[in-house]
Amino acid sequence: MRFRVRIEPDGKTALIGDEQTFFDGLTAANIKFRTDCGGKGTCGKCKVFIEGRCTELTSQERVLLPPPELGAGYRLACQVRPLSDCVVTLAPETRLSKRKIVIGGISTALDVSPSVSKVYVELTPPSIDDPEPDWERLKEGIKRQRRVERLDISPRALSKLPETLRAGDWKVTTAILHNDLVVATEPGNTTHRILGAAVDIGTSKIISYLVDLTNGEILRTSTLENPMMPWGEDIMSRITFCLESREKFDHLHNILTEGVSNCLHAVCQESGFPVSDIYEIVVVGNTAMHHFLLGIHPKHLALAPYVPAIRNHVDLNPAEVGLKINEHAGLHVPPVIAGFVGADATADLVAMGIDSSEEMTLGLDIGTNTEIFLGNREEITTCSCASGPAFEGYHIRHGMKAVSGAIERFWYDEAEHSWRFATIECEAPRGICGSGMIDIVAELFRRGLIDSSGRFRSGDREFLVSGSSSGEITLDQHDIREIQLAKAAIHAGCAILMKKKNLTENDIDKVLIAGAFGNYIDPENAKIIGLIPDLPSQKIRFLGNAAGTGAVMILLSSEARERATRIAEGTRYVELAAEREFQTEYLDSLHLPHRDRGRYPNVWNLVERSMKVGCG
């Protein structure tokens, strides 16, 4: 017989059979609570209060619960079963409060519950009288420590098990993935050391994070240029290249997996840990990078209707795709949303928290391909636009990445009547990075040196940004046009999503901006050029690499992993190429800030005031 049980303070209701303990029912209902022994009745941590009929006190409860707690009505969830409909309330000390963790600048309450864990066991060696095989002996030892329904061992772990048990004098630590698969055994007690890695494969670079899975701390990050760059700065160029032959696709797959492996080895070497300590890796990337990594030919992503091979998450051994790291580790690739909105966008949404927010939120992950999100907990709509690599410095004569010597800030000093700039690490100027380009174009427009179409008013063909003995750094008409093309694609995507949801800029409560240089953009200048809507700056927040942050969250938390699946399944994708209004909106968005002045009233007020002042 099953009884209806209300669980407080979560407010959930579960059906629990009279043959089940409350521990079993709470676990099945996905309620998080303290249980150091896994329901074995040895720790005394799963304390609850029960209103309703239930089984009598057990001898274990009388041993583990002190008299004051017994008198107050405490019970142990693993020892008691329901005999009627009832209410079970978790004791305050039993509830698992979420840990507040700061990842990549985002502070989040995160349930640290990784998919991989370790269990230390001490076993009795076999003998003539007790010849039980090694695996069965180990499995029984684990079950004495942890409550598991089913337990298997991977072929790789099994092949090394006999030697490991004997090398450790039958005192070993097991690494268990998803609470049902032993993936490794190690001599001695190594439960204090369990690492994971998150990897964000971008179009132009790969970022890896080394994470302590016991406490959620990011130990180190490492960045590597995406080795696929010589075969195209954009995704379509790489897909076109590999359409020529299977060998060319295999080549791109191999150099990508080698690049990811190298990035992981680098982050381990820099932190002083062996790569063998990594037991799970979460990898995100756009859908094309996702397919290249998994060995899936991406040609159908380039052909209408742009359908990916799979949406669901993928779990496998890293060696199956050619990653050269710990052979015992697990590889988790979160779900994609659409052909041009990949697992990196899913990770963005996990980090941004739009799926749990009441506020209408506009989210952007700005890069070579920019993902745009609009919505709240009711519904999220998304699209992807080819904004191009201009903000990474490509196609700009003096453009460069955000490295030492790049001009990252540019402004007009009213007091000195002169132009000023700042470079990364205060080194001599070598070029202009993305945030610097936005500043320069915004200042030229604001001061009346270029018009709304982006043309120089004076007939000049370029603007001198910096002149020194080491050479001149300029921004010319072609460079300005590249910035306009990039920002127009992004703004047009935002506009189409707003039209789809019958919203205007006034309906947006906040704007979240992610991307390689997101933290360094001046929000006022981003509005002046029309990159983002004309909203108060206090509504705008920069998140840095949200995709990497989301990947770390998915690595650390089973709850975040489940959210990723729900997000991918529930997010509505809009294909911009199929939208009749997109081309018109794109052409209007080429203007600074937009052809329709009514869309940017605050920007035009600022520009008109600045033009009156001039620039000396």
Coordinates of C-alpha atoms in Angstrom, one line a residue:
M1 CA 0.0 0.0 0.0
R2 CA 1.2 3.5 -0.8
F3 CA 0.6 6.6 1.3
R4 CA 0.5 10.3 0.4
V5 CA 3.3 12.1 2.2
R6 CA 3.8 15.9 2.2
I7 CA 7.4 16.9 2.6
E8 CA 8.2 20.1 4.5
P9 CA 9.7 22.7 4.2
D10 CA 9.9 21.9 0.4
G11 CA 6.2 21.6 0.0
K12 CA 6.4 18.6 -2.2
T13 CA 4.2 15.5 -2.1
A14 CA 5.3 12.0 -2.7
L15 CA 3.8 8.5 -2.7
I16 CA 5.7 6.2 -0.3
G17 CA 4.9 2.5 0.1
D18 CA 4.6 0.8 3.4
E19 CA 7.6 -1.3 2.5
Q20 CA 9.7 1.8 1.9
T21 CA 11.5 3.9 4.4
F22 CA 11.1 7.7 4.4
F23 CA 14.7 7.8 3.3
D24 CA 13.8 5.9 0.1
G25 CA 10.8 8.1 -0.5
L26 CA 12.7 11.4 0.1
T27 CA 15.5 10.2 -2.2
A28 CA 13.0 9.3 -5.0
A29 CA 11.4 12.7 -4.7
N30 CA 14.8 14.3 -5.2
I31 CA 14.9 15.9 -1.8
K32 CA 18.4 16.9 -0.7
F33 CA 19.2 16.1 2.9
R34 CA 22.2 15.0 5.1
T35 CA 23.0 11.3 5.0
D36 CA 26.7 10.5 5.6
C37 CA 26.1 6.8 5.6
G38 CA 23.8 6.6 2.6
G39 CA 20.9 5.3 4.5
K40 CA 22.7 2.5 6.3
G41 CA 21.5 3.6 9.7
T42 CA 25.0 4.3 11.1
C43 CA 25.4 8.1 11.0
G44 CA 22.2 9.4 12.7
K45 CA 22.1 12.5 10.4
C46 CA 18.8 12.0 8.5
K47 CA 16.6 13.4 11.3
V48 CA 12.9 14.1 10.6
F49 CA 9.6 14.9 12.4
I50 CA 6.6 12.8 11.4
E51 CA 2.9 13.7 11.8
G52 CA 0.9 10.6 11.2
R53 CA 1.1 6.9 11.9
C54 CA 4.5 5.2 11.3
T55 CA 6.5 2.2 12.4
E56 CA 8.0 1.9 16.0
L57 CA 11.4 3.2 17.1
T58 CA 14.2 0.9 16.1
S59 CA 17.2 -0.2 18.2
Q60 CA 19.4 1.9 15.9
E61 CA 17.4 5.1 16.6
R62 CA 17.6 4.5 20.3
V63 CA 21.4 4.2 20.0
L64 CA 21.9 7.1 17.6
L65 CA 19.4 9.7 18.9
P66 CA 20.1 11.2 22.4
P67 CA 17.2 11.1 24.9
P68 CA 16.3 14.9 24.4
E69 CA 15.9 14.4 20.7
L70 CA 13.9 11.2 21.2
G71 CA 11.6 13.1 23.6
A72 CA 11.2 15.9 21.1
G73 CA 9.9 13.4 18.5
Y74 CA 13.0 13.0 16.3
R75 CA 13.1 10.0 14.0
L76 CA 15.7 8.7 11.5
A77 CA 14.3 8.7 7.9
C78 CA 16.3 5.5 7.1
Q79 CA 14.7 3.6 10.0
V80 CA 11.0 4.5 9.8
R81 CA 8.2 3.6 7.3
P82 CA 4.8 5.2 6.9
L83 CA 1.6 3.4 8.0
S84 CA -0.8 6.2 6.9
D85 CA -0.9 9.5 4.9
C86 CA 1.4 11.9 6.9
V87 CA 3.6 14.9 6.9
V88 CA 7.3 14.6 7.2
T89 CA 9.4 17.6 8.2
L90 CA 13.2 17.7 7.8
A91 CA 14.9 18.7 11.0
P92 CA 16.8 22.0 10.5
E93 CA 20.2 20.3 10.9
T94 CA 19.2 17.7 8.3
R95 CA 18.5 20.2 5.5
L96 CA 21.2 20.7 3.0
S97 CA 21.6 24.4 2.4
K98 CA 23.0 25.4 -0.9
R99 CA 26.6 26.7 -0.9
K100 CA 27.2 30.2 -2.2
I101 CA 29.9 29.9 -4.8
V102 CA 31.4 32.6 -7.0
I103 CA 32.3 31.4 -10.5
G104 CA 33.6 33.7 -13.1
G105 CA 32.2 36.7 -11.3
I106 CA 28.7 35.1 -10.9
S107 CA 27.7 34.5 -7.3
T108 CA 25.3 31.6 -7.1
A109 CA 23.8 29.3 -4.5
L110 CA 24.9 25.9 -5.8
D111 CA 24.1 22.4 -4.5
V112 CA 27.6 20.9 -4.7
S113 CA 26.7 17.4 -5.8
P114 CA 29.0 16.2 -8.6
S115 CA 28.4 13.1 -10.6
V116 CA 31.6 11.5 -9.4
S117 CA 32.5 10.6 -5.8
K118 CA 35.0 8.5 -3.9
V119 CA 34.5 5.8 -1.3
Y120 CA 37.3 4.4 0.8
V121 CA 37.0 0.8 1.9
E122 CA 39.1 -1.6 3.9
L123 CA 38.6 -5.3 2.9
T124 CA 39.5 -8.6 4.3
P125 CA 41.9 -10.4 2.0
P126 CA 40.8 -13.6 0.3
S127 CA 41.8 -17.0 1.7
I128 CA 41.3 -20.6 1.0
D129 CA 38.2 -20.5 3.2
D130 CA 37.0 -17.2 1.6
P131 CA 37.8 -17.2 -2.1
E132 CA 35.3 -14.6 -3.2
P133 CA 36.4 -12.9 -6.4
D134 CA 38.0 -9.4 -6.2
W135 CA 35.1 -7.4 -7.8
E136 CA 32.4 -9.1 -5.7
R137 CA 34.5 -8.5 -2.5
L138 CA 35.0 -4.8 -3.4
K139 CA 31.3 -4.4 -4.3
E140 CA 30.2 -5.7 -0.9
G141 CA 32.7 -3.4 0.8
I142 CA 31.3 -0.4 -1.0
K143 CA 27.7 -1.4 -0.2
R144 CA 28.5 -1.5 3.5
Q145 CA 29.6 2.1 3.2
R146 CA 27.0 3.5 0.8
R147 CA 23.4 2.7 -0.1
V148 CA 23.4 1.8 -3.8
E149 CA 20.8 -0.1 -5.8
R150 CA 23.1 -1.3 -8.5
L151 CA 26.8 -1.2 -8.9
D152 CA 29.0 -2.0 -12.0
I153 CA 32.6 -1.6 -12.8
S154 CA 34.1 -0.3 -16.1
P155 CA 36.2 -2.6 -18.1
R156 CA 39.2 -0.3 -17.7
A157 CA 38.8 -0.3 -13.9
L158 CA 38.3 -4.0 -13.8
S159 CA 41.5 -4.7 -15.7
K160 CA 43.5 -3.0 -13.0
L161 CA 41.5 -4.1 -10.0
P162 CA 43.5 -7.2 -8.9
E163 CA 46.8 -5.3 -8.9
T164 CA 45.4 -2.2 -7.2
L165 CA 43.8 -4.2 -4.4
R166 CA 47.0 -6.0 -3.6
A167 CA 49.2 -2.9 -4.0
G168 CA 47.0 -1.2 -1.4
D169 CA 47.0 -4.1 1.0
W170 CA 43.2 -4.3 0.5
K171 CA 42.7 -0.7 1.5
V172 CA 41.6 1.2 -1.5
T173 CA 39.6 4.2 -2.7
T174 CA 37.0 3.8 -5.5
A175 CA 35.9 6.5 -7.8
I176 CA 32.2 6.1 -8.6
L177 CA 30.4 7.8 -11.5
H178 CA 26.6 8.5 -11.3
N179 CA 26.5 6.4 -8.1
D180 CA 26.4 3.2 -10.1
L181 CA 29.7 2.7 -12.0
V182 CA 33.1 2.2 -10.5
V183 CA 35.5 3.9 -12.9
A184 CA 38.8 3.6 -11.0
T185 CA 40.4 2.2 -7.9
E186 CA 43.4 3.7 -6.1
P187 CA 45.6 2.3 -3.3
G188 CA 45.1 3.9 0.1
N189 CA 42.7 6.7 1.1
T190 CA 42.5 9.4 -1.7
T191 CA 39.0 10.7 -0.9
H192 CA 40.4 14.1 -0.2
R193 CA 41.6 14.5 -3.8
I194 CA 38.9 14.4 -6.5
L195 CA 39.1 16.9 -9.5
G196 CA 37.0 17.7 -12.4
A197 CA 37.4 19.9 -15.5
A198 CA 35.1 22.1 -17.5
V199 CA 35.9 23.1 -21.0
D200 CA 34.4 25.8 -23.2
I201 CA 35.3 25.3 -26.9
G202 CA 34.8 28.7 -28.6
T203 CA 35.2 29.4 -32.2
S204 CA 38.5 31.2 -31.6
K205 CA 39.7 29.8 -28.3
I206 CA 39.4 27.0 -25.8
I207 CA 39.2 27.7 -22.1
S208 CA 39.6 25.0 -19.5
Y209 CA 38.8 25.1 -15.7
L210 CA 40.3 22.8 -13.1
V211 CA 37.8 22.3 -10.3
D212 CA 38.0 20.7 -6.8
L213 CA 34.9 18.6 -6.7
T214 CA 34.9 18.4 -2.9
N215 CA 34.2 22.1 -2.4
G216 CA 33.6 23.7 -5.8
E217 CA 36.7 25.8 -5.9
I218 CA 38.2 26.6 -9.3
L219 CA 41.9 25.9 -8.9
R220 CA 43.1 27.1 -12.2
T221 CA 42.1 28.2 -15.7
S222 CA 44.0 27.9 -19.0
T223 CA 43.3 29.3 -22.4
L224 CA 44.4 28.1 -25.8
E225 CA 43.9 29.3 -29.3
N226 CA 41.4 27.1 -31.1
P227 CA 43.7 25.0 -33.4
M228 CA 41.0 25.0 -36.1
M229 CA 41.5 28.7 -36.7
P230 CA 43.8 28.2 -39.8
W231 CA 40.9 26.4 -41.5
G232 CA 38.5 29.3 -41.1
E233 CA 37.7 32.2 -38.7
D234 CA 34.1 31.2 -38.8
I235 CA 32.1 28.0 -38.5
M236 CA 30.8 27.9 -42.0
S237 CA 34.4 28.0 -43.5
R238 CA 35.4 25.0 -41.4
I239 CA 32.3 23.1 -42.4
T240 CA 32.9 23.9 -46.1
F241 CA 36.5 22.7 -45.7
C242 CA 35.5 19.3 -44.4
L243 CA 32.8 18.8 -47.0
E244 CA 35.6 18.1 -49.5
S245 CA 36.5 14.7 -48.0
R246 CA 36.1 12.5 -45.0
E247 CA 39.8 12.8 -44.4
K248 CA 39.6 16.6 -44.0
F249 CA 36.8 16.2 -41.5
D250 CA 38.8 13.6 -39.6
H251 CA 41.7 16.1 -39.6
L252 CA 39.7 18.9 -38.0
H253 CA 38.2 16.4 -35.4
N254 CA 41.7 15.2 -34.5
I255 CA 43.3 18.7 -34.1
L256 CA 40.3 19.8 -32.0
T257 CA 40.5 16.8 -29.6
E258 CA 44.3 17.3 -29.5
G259 CA 43.7 21.0 -28.6
V260 CA 41.3 20.2 -25.8
S261 CA 43.7 17.5 -24.5
N262 CA 46.6 20.0 -24.5
C263 CA 44.5 22.6 -22.7
L264 CA 43.6 20.1 -20.0
H265 CA 47.2 19.0 -19.6
A266 CA 48.3 22.7 -19.4
V267 CA 45.8 23.5 -16.6
C268 CA 46.9 20.5 -14.6
Q269 CA 50.6 21.2 -15.1
E270 CA 50.1 24.8 -14.1
S271 CA 48.4 23.8 -10.9
G272 CA 50.7 20.9 -10.0
F273 CA 48.2 18.1 -10.3
P274 CA 48.5 15.0 -12.5
V275 CA 45.8 14.8 -15.2
S276 CA 45.0 11.3 -13.8
D277 CA 43.2 13.2 -10.9
I278 CA 40.5 14.4 -13.3
Y279 CA 37.5 12.1 -13.0
E280 CA 34.9 14.0 -15.0
I281 CA 35.0 16.6 -17.8
V282 CA 32.1 18.7 -19.0
V283 CA 32.6 20.2 -22.4
V284 CA 30.4 22.9 -24.0
G285 CA 30.6 24.6 -27.4
N286 CA 28.4 25.7 -30.2
T287 CA 26.6 23.0 -32.2
A288 CA 29.4 22.8 -34.8
M289 CA 32.1 22.4 -32.2
H290 CA 29.9 19.9 -30.4
H291 CA 29.7 17.8 -33.6
F292 CA 33.4 18.1 -34.4
L293 CA 34.3 17.0 -30.9
L294 CA 32.0 14.0 -30.9
G295 CA 33.1 12.9 -34.4
I296 CA 29.8 13.8 -36.0
H297 CA 30.1 15.3 -39.5
P298 CA 28.5 18.8 -39.3
K299 CA 27.5 19.2 -42.9
H300 CA 23.7 19.1 -42.2
L301 CA 24.2 22.1 -39.9
A302 CA 25.0 24.1 -43.0
L303 CA 22.0 22.9 -45.0
A304 CA 18.4 24.0 -44.4
P305 CA 16.6 23.2 -42.1
Y306 CA 20.0 23.2 -40.1
V307 CA 19.2 20.2 -37.9
P308 CA 21.7 18.8 -35.4
A309 CA 22.4 15.1 -35.1
I310 CA 21.3 15.0 -31.4
R311 CA 19.9 17.4 -28.8
N312 CA 20.2 15.3 -25.7
H313 CA 23.3 15.3 -23.5
V314 CA 26.0 12.7 -24.2
D315 CA 27.9 10.7 -21.7
L316 CA 30.9 8.6 -22.7
N317 CA 34.5 7.9 -22.0
P318 CA 36.9 10.6 -23.2
A319 CA 39.0 8.1 -25.1
E320 CA 36.1 7.3 -27.3
V321 CA 36.4 10.7 -29.0
G322 CA 40.2 10.8 -28.9
L323 CA 40.8 12.9 -25.7
K324 CA 44.2 12.0 -24.2
I325 CA 43.5 12.3 -20.5
N326 CA 42.6 10.1 -17.6
E327 CA 41.3 6.9 -19.2
H328 CA 39.0 6.3 -16.2
A329 CA 37.3 9.7 -16.4
G330 CA 33.8 10.4 -17.6
L331 CA 32.9 12.9 -20.4
H332 CA 29.6 14.8 -20.2
V333 CA 28.5 17.0 -23.1
P334 CA 25.3 19.0 -22.2
P335 CA 22.4 19.2 -24.6
V336 CA 22.2 21.6 -27.5
I337 CA 19.2 23.7 -28.3
A338 CA 19.3 24.0 -32.2
G339 CA 21.6 23.9 -35.2
F340 CA 23.1 27.2 -34.4
V341 CA 22.5 27.3 -30.6
G342 CA 24.7 24.8 -28.9
A343 CA 25.7 23.4 -25.5
D344 CA 27.5 26.7 -24.8
A345 CA 24.2 28.5 -25.0
T346 CA 22.6 25.9 -22.7
A347 CA 25.5 26.6 -20.3
D348 CA 24.9 30.4 -20.7
L349 CA 21.3 30.0 -19.6
V350 CA 22.3 27.8 -16.6
A351 CA 24.6 30.6 -15.5
M352 CA 22.3 33.5 -16.3
G353 CA 19.4 31.9 -14.4
I354 CA 16.7 33.3 -16.8
D355 CA 14.8 30.1 -16.4
S356 CA 14.1 30.8 -12.7
S357 CA 13.7 34.6 -12.9
E358 CA 10.4 36.6 -12.9
E359 CA 12.1 39.5 -14.7
M360 CA 12.0 39.9 -18.4
T361 CA 15.6 39.4 -19.3
L362 CA 17.6 40.0 -22.5
G363 CA 20.8 37.9 -22.5
L364 CA 23.6 38.0 -25.1
D365 CA 26.7 36.0 -25.4
I366 CA 28.8 38.1 -27.8
G367 CA 31.3 36.3 -30.0
T368 CA 31.9 35.3 -33.6
N369 CA 28.5 33.7 -33.4
T370 CA 26.3 35.7 -30.9
E371 CA 23.5 33.8 -29.0
I372 CA 20.6 36.0 -27.9
F373 CA 18.0 35.0 -25.3
L374 CA 14.8 36.8 -24.3
G375 CA 12.4 35.6 -21.6
N376 CA 11.9 34.6 -18.0
R377 CA 10.7 31.6 -16.1
E378 CA 7.6 31.4 -18.2
E379 CA 9.3 31.0 -21.6
I380 CA 12.8 31.6 -23.2
T381 CA 13.2 32.4 -26.9
T382 CA 16.6 32.3 -28.5
C383 CA 18.3 32.9 -31.8
S384 CA 21.9 33.0 -33.2
C385 CA 23.4 35.7 -35.4
A386 CA 26.7 35.6 -37.4
S387 CA 28.2 38.8 -35.8
G388 CA 31.6 37.9 -37.2
P389 CA 35.1 38.1 -35.6
A390 CA 35.5 41.9 -35.7
F391 CA 35.3 42.2 -31.9
E392 CA 38.1 39.7 -31.7
G393 CA 40.3 42.0 -33.9
Y394 CA 39.8 40.2 -37.2
H395 CA 39.2 42.2 -40.4
I396 CA 40.3 45.4 -38.5
R397 CA 43.6 46.8 -39.8
H398 CA 45.0 47.4 -36.4
G399 CA 42.7 45.1 -34.6
M400 CA 44.0 42.5 -32.1
K401 CA 42.8 40.3 -29.2
A402 CA 42.6 41.6 -25.7
V403 CA 46.3 41.1 -24.8
S404 CA 49.0 43.3 -23.4
G405 CA 49.3 46.5 -25.4
A406 CA 45.8 46.5 -26.8
I407 CA 43.9 49.8 -26.6
E408 CA 40.9 48.8 -24.4
R409 CA 39.6 52.3 -23.5
F410 CA 39.3 55.5 -25.5
W411 CA 37.7 58.8 -24.6
Y412 CA 37.8 62.6 -25.1
D413 CA 39.2 64.5 -22.1
E414 CA 37.0 67.6 -21.8
A415 CA 39.4 69.4 -19.5
E416 CA 42.5 68.8 -21.6
H417 CA 40.7 69.0 -24.9
S418 CA 42.5 65.9 -26.2
W419 CA 41.9 62.3 -26.9
R420 CA 43.0 59.7 -24.3
F421 CA 43.4 56.0 -24.3
A422 CA 44.4 53.1 -22.0
T423 CA 46.1 49.9 -22.9
I424 CA 46.0 46.5 -21.3
E425 CA 48.7 46.2 -18.6
C426 CA 49.6 49.9 -19.4
E427 CA 52.0 48.7 -22.1
A428 CA 52.9 50.7 -25.3
P429 CA 50.0 50.5 -27.7
R430 CA 50.1 47.7 -30.3
G431 CA 46.6 47.7 -31.7
I432 CA 42.9 47.9 -30.7
C433 CA 40.8 45.2 -29.0
G434 CA 37.0 44.9 -29.1
S435 CA 36.1 47.2 -26.2
G436 CA 38.5 49.8 -27.6
M437 CA 36.8 49.6 -31.0
I438 CA 33.4 50.2 -29.5
D439 CA 34.7 53.2 -27.5
I440 CA 36.4 54.8 -30.6
V441 CA 33.4 54.4 -32.9
A442 CA 31.1 55.7 -30.1
E443 CA 33.3 58.8 -29.5
L444 CA 33.7 59.6 -33.2
F445 CA 29.9 59.5 -33.6
R446 CA 29.2 61.3 -30.3
R447 CA 31.6 64.2 -31.3
G448 CA 30.2 64.5 -34.8
L449 CA 33.3 63.2 -36.6
I450 CA 31.2 60.4 -38.3
D451 CA 27.5 60.5 -39.2
S452 CA 24.8 58.0 -38.5
S453 CA 25.8 56.0 -41.6
G454 CA 29.3 55.7 -40.2
R455 CA 31.0 57.9 -42.8
F456 CA 33.6 60.5 -41.9
R457 CA 32.0 64.0 -42.1
S458 CA 35.2 65.7 -43.1
G459 CA 36.0 63.5 -46.1
D460 CA 38.8 61.8 -44.2
R461 CA 39.4 58.1 -44.7
E462 CA 40.8 57.3 -41.3
F463 CA 41.2 58.5 -37.7
L464 CA 44.5 58.6 -35.9
V465 CA 44.1 56.7 -32.6
S466 CA 47.7 56.7 -31.5
G467 CA 50.9 58.0 -33.1
S468 CA 54.4 57.2 -31.8
S469 CA 57.9 56.3 -32.9
S470 CA 56.8 52.7 -33.1
G471 CA 54.1 53.5 -35.7
E472 CA 50.6 54.8 -36.1
I473 CA 47.4 53.0 -35.0
T474 CA 44.3 54.1 -36.9
L475 CA 40.7 53.2 -37.5
D476 CA 39.6 53.7 -41.1
Q477 CA 36.3 53.6 -42.9
H478 CA 36.5 49.9 -43.6
D479 CA 37.1 49.2 -39.9
I480 CA 34.1 51.2 -38.9
R481 CA 32.0 49.3 -41.4
E482 CA 33.1 46.0 -39.9
I483 CA 32.0 47.2 -36.5
Q484 CA 28.6 48.3 -37.9
L485 CA 28.1 44.9 -39.6
A486 CA 28.8 43.1 -36.3
K487 CA 26.6 45.3 -34.1
A488 CA 23.8 45.4 -36.7
A489 CA 23.5 41.6 -36.7
I490 CA 23.3 41.5 -32.9
H491 CA 20.8 44.3 -32.6
A492 CA 18.6 42.9 -35.4
G493 CA 18.5 39.6 -33.6
C494 CA 17.4 41.3 -30.4
A495 CA 14.7 43.2 -32.3
I496 CA 13.3 40.1 -34.0
L497 CA 13.0 38.3 -30.6
M498 CA 11.3 41.3 -29.1
K499 CA 8.8 41.4 -32.0
K500 CA 8.1 37.7 -31.6
K501 CA 7.2 38.3 -27.9
N502 CA 5.4 41.6 -28.6
L503 CA 7.8 43.5 -26.4
T504 CA 9.5 46.8 -26.6
E505 CA 12.7 48.0 -24.9
N506 CA 10.5 49.4 -22.0
D507 CA 9.4 45.8 -21.2
I508 CA 12.9 44.6 -20.5
D509 CA 13.9 44.5 -16.9
K510 CA 17.5 43.6 -17.3
V511 CA 20.2 42.9 -19.8
L512 CA 22.9 40.3 -19.2
I513 CA 26.0 40.4 -21.5
A514 CA 28.5 37.5 -21.7
G515 CA 31.4 36.9 -23.9
A516 CA 35.2 37.2 -24.1
F517 CA 35.2 41.0 -23.7
G518 CA 31.8 41.4 -22.0
N519 CA 33.3 42.6 -18.7
Y520 CA 35.2 45.4 -20.5
I521 CA 32.5 47.0 -22.6
D522 CA 31.5 50.5 -21.6
P523 CA 27.6 50.2 -21.5
E524 CA 27.1 53.8 -22.5
N525 CA 29.2 53.5 -25.6
A526 CA 27.6 50.1 -26.4
K527 CA 24.3 52.0 -26.5
I528 CA 25.7 54.9 -28.5
I529 CA 26.7 52.6 -31.4
G530 CA 23.4 50.6 -31.1
L531 CA 24.9 47.3 -29.9
I532 CA 22.4 47.0 -27.1
P533 CA 19.0 48.6 -26.5
D534 CA 18.7 52.2 -25.1
L535 CA 18.1 51.1 -21.5
P536 CA 19.3 52.6 -18.2
S537 CA 22.8 51.4 -17.4
Q538 CA 21.8 50.1 -14.0
K539 CA 19.7 47.4 -15.9
I540 CA 22.8 46.1 -17.7
R541 CA 25.2 43.6 -16.1
F542 CA 28.3 42.0 -17.6
L543 CA 29.0 38.4 -16.8
G544 CA 32.3 37.5 -18.5
N545 CA 32.5 33.9 -19.8
A546 CA 29.0 32.7 -18.8
A547 CA 29.3 29.6 -20.9
G548 CA 32.4 28.5 -19.0
T549 CA 30.7 29.4 -15.7
G550 CA 27.6 27.3 -16.7
A551 CA 29.9 24.4 -17.6
V552 CA 31.5 24.5 -14.1
M553 CA 28.0 24.6 -12.5
I554 CA 27.0 21.6 -14.5
L555 CA 30.2 19.8 -13.5
L556 CA 29.5 20.6 -9.8
S557 CA 25.8 20.2 -9.4
S558 CA 23.3 17.4 -10.4
E559 CA 20.6 20.1 -10.0
A560 CA 22.3 22.3 -12.6
R561 CA 22.7 19.3 -14.9
E562 CA 19.0 18.6 -14.7
R563 CA 18.3 22.3 -15.3
A564 CA 20.4 22.2 -18.5
T565 CA 18.2 19.4 -19.8
R566 CA 15.0 21.2 -19.0
I567 CA 16.3 24.4 -20.6
A568 CA 17.4 22.7 -23.8
E569 CA 14.0 21.0 -24.1
G570 CA 11.9 24.1 -23.3
T571 CA 13.7 27.0 -25.1
R572 CA 12.0 28.1 -28.3
Y573 CA 14.4 28.7 -31.2
V574 CA 13.9 31.3 -33.9
E575 CA 15.7 30.9 -37.2
L576 CA 16.5 34.4 -38.3
A577 CA 17.1 33.3 -41.9
A578 CA 13.4 32.4 -42.1
E579 CA 12.2 35.7 -40.7
R580 CA 11.0 38.1 -43.4
E581 CA 11.6 41.2 -41.3
F582 CA 15.2 40.3 -40.4
Q583 CA 16.8 41.8 -43.5
T584 CA 14.9 45.1 -43.0
E585 CA 15.8 45.2 -39.4
Y586 CA 19.4 44.4 -40.1
L587 CA 19.7 47.3 -42.6
D588 CA 18.1 49.7 -40.2
S589 CA 20.5 48.5 -37.5
L590 CA 23.5 49.3 -39.6
H591 CA 23.0 53.0 -38.7
L592 CA 24.4 54.5 -35.6
P593 CA 22.7 53.8 -33.3
H594 CA 19.7 52.9 -35.5
R595 CA 17.8 54.3 -38.5
D596 CA 14.7 54.9 -36.2
R597 CA 15.8 57.7 -33.9
G598 CA 12.8 57.0 -31.7
R599 CA 14.5 53.7 -30.6
Y600 CA 17.4 55.6 -29.0
P601 CA 16.0 58.8 -27.5
N602 CA 18.5 59.0 -24.7
V603 CA 21.5 58.3 -27.0
W604 CA 20.4 61.1 -29.4
N605 CA 20.0 63.6 -26.5
L606 CA 23.6 62.8 -25.4
V607 CA 25.0 63.0 -28.9
E608 CA 23.4 66.3 -29.6
R609 CA 24.7 67.8 -26.4
S610 CA 28.2 66.5 -27.1
M611 CA 28.2 67.8 -30.7
K612 CA 27.5 71.3 -29.4
V613 CA 30.6 71.0 -27.2
G614 CA 32.7 69.5 -30.0
C615 CA 36.2 68.2 -29.5
G616 CA 38.4 71.2 -29.6

